[in-house]
Amino acid sequence: RLLLIFLTLASAVVPSLAMKSLPAQDVWAVLPLVNTNVIQGGRWAYPDEDGADIVRTRVKISDLALLPPPLLVEEGFEISRVGNDIKLPEPSDFQTSSPGVPWGEQPRPLKWFADQFSWRIDPIPVKSRPMRVDKEHNLITLSCSGELLRGATSEGGAKTGNARWPPTFNVHVDQDLSGSPLTTYSSLLPVLFQNTPLTLYNIWIALNDEQVRPLALRDRRYVKDGDLAAWQEETFDIPSDRFVATNSSLGGWYYKSEMKRGDAFVFLTGETPHTSFGRPEAGDGIRYSVELRCVGFLFPKGNYVAAFLTAIWVVTSC
């Protein structure tokens, strides 16, 4: 009987040891930012991520748990939560992998995920294309795709399972909305991004409760000239124009403590600098997450009708 009691207590204690609960608090972290001295004509021309190009800069990252919630239309990001109608993948979907199959050829258990994703929104058929309207988040979503499954440890990516895509370590903006690969698809896209409410946005969703390497995002209103430098890299063998943050990017950094499974960040793909950062006090677990990229229309509060009519015009004309 004593052994049974001991095992029962142990089973209750072990999970709490494995999953550290951290208090809500502002933190200081060291971010790898590009030295402004190596920027030429606004571009990081010859990247050396392991050398003098990178300045490890200590910045304050404020905890959103202690602040009023940010808004996508203002700060460039906000916190949300996946609706109950969305089925999140189970751990077995991303913690296992087919033996002997290279990572690049692994099955993608979340391939169906974007098709079912929704912010409690209603489909409106326009020319047989689904449009999803969400007044709460000031969004008219056309589609989401490109799910990316990440497994983050304190030292990098997970070594096993399907979630071996590592967390991001450099500080960057995901996409230059006037560059490649968007211009490869259509030369009209940059014009639409610049002159209509059309935009790209990311949805980052926590798949477990681990606090290892949380996501940090910068309020776009703090970004000034010289804070970002143009940069191109190949992603999945496709040239991608994006931006990196320089060591003048001080102030306006935020994270959310105690992100739980199903909690989400929504942020602007072409405007919001972001990265993961180390928290030694979070322990040695694995944080699992999935990221989607969506295209839609972001309208200021109060301008819903005008934005909706613009959305219909763009969708039916293109």
CSV table of C-alpha atoms in Angstrom, one decimal, residues 87-276:
chain,number,residue,atom,x,y,z
A,87,LYS,CA,-8.6,20.1,-34.0
A,88,LEU,CA,-5.0,20.6,-33.0
A,89,PRO,CA,-2.6,17.7,-33.8
A,90,GLU,CA,-1.8,15.3,-31.1
A,91,PRO,CA,1.8,14.8,-29.8
A,92,SER,CA,2.0,11.5,-31.7
A,93,ASP,CA,1.6,13.5,-34.9
A,94,PHE,CA,4.7,15.5,-34.5
A,95,GLN,CA,6.8,13.5,-32.0
A,96,THR,CA,7.3,10.4,-34.3
A,97,SER,CA,8.8,10.0,-37.7
A,98,SER,CA,9.1,7.3,-40.3
A,99,PRO,CA,12.4,5.4,-39.7
A,100,GLY,CA,14.9,5.7,-42.5
A,101,VAL,CA,13.1,8.5,-44.3
A,102,PRO,CA,15.0,11.8,-44.7
A,103,TRP,CA,13.5,14.8,-43.0
A,104,GLY,CA,12.7,16.6,-46.3
A,105,GLU,CA,10.6,13.6,-47.3
A,106,GLN,CA,8.8,13.1,-44.1
A,107,PRO,CA,5.0,13.0,-44.3
A,108,ARG,CA,3.4,16.3,-43.2
A,109,PRO,CA,0.8,15.5,-40.6
A,110,LEU,CA,-0.6,19.1,-40.7
A,111,LYS,CA,-1.2,19.3,-44.4
A,112,TRP,CA,-4.9,19.4,-43.7
A,113,PHE,CA,-4.5,22.0,-40.9
A,114,ALA,CA,-4.8,25.2,-43.0
A,115,ASP,CA,-8.0,24.0,-44.7
A,116,GLN,CA,-9.9,23.7,-41.4
A,117,PHE,CA,-8.4,26.8,-39.7
A,118,SER,CA,-10.8,29.6,-38.8
A,119,TRP,CA,-11.3,32.4,-36.4
A,120,ARG,CA,-15.0,31.7,-35.9
A,121,ILE,CA,-15.7,33.2,-39.3
A,122,ASP,CA,-18.3,32.8,-41.9
A,123,PRO,CA,-17.5,31.7,-45.5
A,124,ILE,CA,-18.8,34.1,-48.2
A,125,PRO,CA,-18.6,32.6,-51.8
A,126,VAL,CA,-17.2,35.1,-54.2
A,127,LYS,CA,-16.5,33.7,-57.7
A,128,SER,CA,-16.3,30.3,-56.0
A,129,ARG,CA,-13.5,31.5,-53.7
A,130,PRO,CA,-14.1,31.3,-50.0
A,131,MET,CA,-13.7,34.6,-48.1
A,132,ARG,CA,-13.8,34.5,-44.3
A,133,VAL,CA,-14.8,37.6,-42.5
A,134,ASP,CA,-13.7,38.2,-38.9
A,135,LYS,CA,-14.7,41.6,-37.5
A,136,GLU,CA,-13.1,40.9,-34.1
A,137,HIS,CA,-9.7,40.8,-35.6
A,138,ASN,CA,-10.4,43.3,-38.5
A,139,LEU,CA,-9.6,40.6,-41.0
A,140,ILE,CA,-11.0,39.3,-44.3
A,141,THR,CA,-9.1,36.1,-44.9
A,142,LEU,CA,-8.8,34.6,-48.3
A,143,SER,CA,-6.6,31.5,-47.6
A,144,CYS,CA,-4.0,30.1,-45.2
A,145,SER,CA,-1.3,27.6,-46.2
A,146,GLY,CA,2.4,26.7,-45.8
A,147,GLU,CA,2.2,25.2,-42.3
A,148,LEU,CA,5.6,24.8,-40.7
A,149,LEU,CA,6.1,22.5,-37.7
A,150,ARG,CA,8.8,23.5,-35.2
A,151,GLY,CA,10.4,21.7,-32.3
A,152,ALA,CA,12.5,24.1,-30.1
A,153,THR,CA,15.0,23.2,-27.5
A,154,SER,CA,17.2,25.4,-25.4
A,155,GLU,CA,20.0,24.7,-27.9
A,156,GLY,CA,18.2,24.5,-31.2
A,157,GLY,CA,15.8,22.2,-33.0
A,158,ALA,CA,14.4,18.9,-31.8
A,159,LYS,CA,16.5,15.9,-32.8
A,160,THR,CA,13.7,13.4,-33.4
A,161,GLY,CA,10.2,13.4,-34.7
A,162,ASN,CA,8.4,15.3,-37.4
A,163,ALA,CA,9.0,18.7,-35.7
A,164,ARG,CA,12.7,19.0,-36.5
A,165,TRP,CA,12.4,22.4,-38.2
A,166,PRO,CA,14.4,24.5,-35.7
A,167,PRO,CA,13.2,27.7,-34.0
A,168,THR,CA,14.4,31.0,-35.5
A,169,PHE,CA,17.5,32.5,-33.9
A,170,ASN,CA,18.1,35.6,-36.0
A,171,VAL,CA,15.8,38.6,-35.7
A,172,HIS,CA,13.9,39.2,-38.9
A,173,VAL,CA,10.8,40.2,-40.8
A,174,ASP,CA,9.5,37.3,-42.8
A,175,GLN,CA,8.8,38.9,-46.2
A,176,ASP,CA,9.5,42.0,-48.3
A,177,LEU,CA,6.1,42.5,-49.8
A,178,SER,CA,7.6,44.0,-52.9
A,179,GLY,CA,10.2,41.3,-53.5
A,180,SER,CA,10.7,37.6,-54.3
A,181,PRO,CA,8.9,35.2,-54.3
A,182,LEU,CA,5.8,37.3,-54.5
A,183,THR,CA,6.9,39.0,-57.6
A,184,THR,CA,7.5,35.6,-59.2
A,185,TYR,CA,3.8,34.8,-58.7
A,186,SER,CA,2.5,38.1,-60.0
A,187,SER,CA,3.9,41.6,-60.7
A,188,LEU,CA,0.5,42.9,-59.5
A,189,LEU,CA,0.9,41.7,-55.9
A,190,PRO,CA,3.3,44.5,-54.7
A,191,VAL,CA,0.9,47.1,-56.1
A,192,LEU,CA,-2.0,45.5,-54.3
A,193,PHE,CA,0.0,45.2,-51.0
A,194,GLN,CA,0.9,48.9,-51.3
A,195,ASN,CA,-2.4,50.4,-52.4
A,196,THR,CA,-5.1,48.2,-50.9
A,197,PRO,CA,-5.8,46.5,-47.5
A,198,LEU,CA,-4.4,43.3,-48.9
A,199,THR,CA,-1.7,41.9,-46.7
A,200,LEU,CA,0.0,38.7,-45.5
A,201,TYR,CA,0.0,37.6,-41.9
A,202,ASN,CA,1.4,34.7,-39.9
A,203,ILE,CA,-0.4,32.6,-37.3
A,204,TRP,CA,2.0,31.0,-34.7
A,205,ILE,CA,0.3,28.4,-32.5
A,206,ALA,CA,1.7,26.7,-29.4
A,207,LEU,CA,1.2,22.9,-29.5
A,208,ASN,CA,2.2,22.3,-25.9
A,209,ASP,CA,2.8,24.2,-22.7
A,210,GLU,CA,6.6,24.3,-22.7
A,211,GLN,CA,8.2,27.7,-22.2
A,212,VAL,CA,11.5,27.0,-23.9
A,213,ARG,CA,12.6,29.7,-26.4
A,214,PRO,CA,9.4,31.8,-26.4
A,215,LEU,CA,8.5,34.0,-29.4
A,216,ALA,CA,9.5,37.7,-29.1
A,217,LEU,CA,7.9,40.3,-31.4
A,218,ARG,CA,8.5,44.0,-31.8
A,219,ASP,CA,5.9,46.7,-32.0
A,220,ARG,CA,6.0,48.0,-35.6
A,221,ARG,CA,5.4,51.5,-34.3
A,222,TYR,CA,8.9,51.5,-32.8
A,223,VAL,CA,10.6,50.5,-36.1
A,224,LYS,CA,12.6,53.5,-37.5
A,225,ASP,CA,15.0,54.1,-40.4
A,226,GLY,CA,18.1,51.9,-39.9
A,227,ASP,CA,16.4,49.3,-37.8
A,228,LEU,CA,15.9,46.9,-40.7
A,229,ALA,CA,18.2,45.9,-43.6
A,230,ALA,CA,17.2,44.1,-46.7
A,231,TRP,CA,18.4,40.5,-47.0
A,232,GLN,CA,17.8,37.6,-49.3
A,233,GLU,CA,18.1,33.9,-48.5
A,234,GLU,CA,16.8,30.7,-50.0
A,235,THR,CA,13.9,29.0,-48.3
A,236,PHE,CA,12.9,25.5,-49.6
A,237,ASP,CA,15.1,26.4,-52.7
A,238,ILE,CA,13.1,29.6,-53.4
A,239,PRO,CA,14.8,33.0,-53.2
A,240,SER,CA,13.1,35.0,-50.5
A,241,ASP,CA,13.5,38.7,-49.9
A,242,ARG,CA,13.1,39.7,-46.3
A,243,PHE,CA,14.6,42.0,-43.6
A,244,VAL,CA,16.9,41.5,-40.7
A,245,ALA,CA,16.9,43.7,-37.6
A,246,THR,CA,20.0,45.7,-36.8
A,247,ASN,CA,21.5,46.5,-33.4
A,248,SER,CA,19.6,49.8,-33.4
A,249,SER,CA,16.4,47.9,-32.8
A,250,LEU,CA,16.0,48.8,-29.2
A,251,GLY,CA,12.7,49.2,-27.4
A,252,GLY,CA,9.2,47.8,-28.1
A,253,TRP,CA,9.9,44.1,-27.6
A,254,TYR,CA,7.2,41.8,-26.2
A,255,TYR,CA,6.5,38.2,-25.4
A,256,LYS,CA,3.8,36.3,-23.6
A,257,SER,CA,4.6,34.2,-20.6
A,258,GLU,CA,2.9,30.9,-20.0
A,259,MET,CA,1.7,30.3,-23.6
A,260,LYS,CA,-0.5,27.2,-23.5
A,261,ARG,CA,-1.5,24.7,-26.2
A,262,GLY,CA,-3.8,26.4,-28.6
A,263,ASP,CA,-2.7,29.9,-27.7
A,264,ALA,CA,-1.7,31.9,-30.8
A,265,PHE,CA,0.1,35.0,-32.0
A,266,VAL,CA,-1.1,36.7,-35.2
A,267,PHE,CA,1.4,39.0,-36.7
A,268,LEU,CA,2.0,40.9,-39.9
A,269,THR,CA,4.3,39.0,-42.3
A,270,GLY,CA,5.8,42.1,-43.9
A,271,GLU,CA,6.2,44.4,-40.9
A,272,THR,CA,6.7,42.6,-37.6
A,273,PRO,CA,10.3,41.8,-36.5
A,274,HIS,CA,10.4,38.6,-34.4
A,275,THR,CA,12.6,35.9,-33.1
A,276,SER,CA,12.8,33.2,-30.4
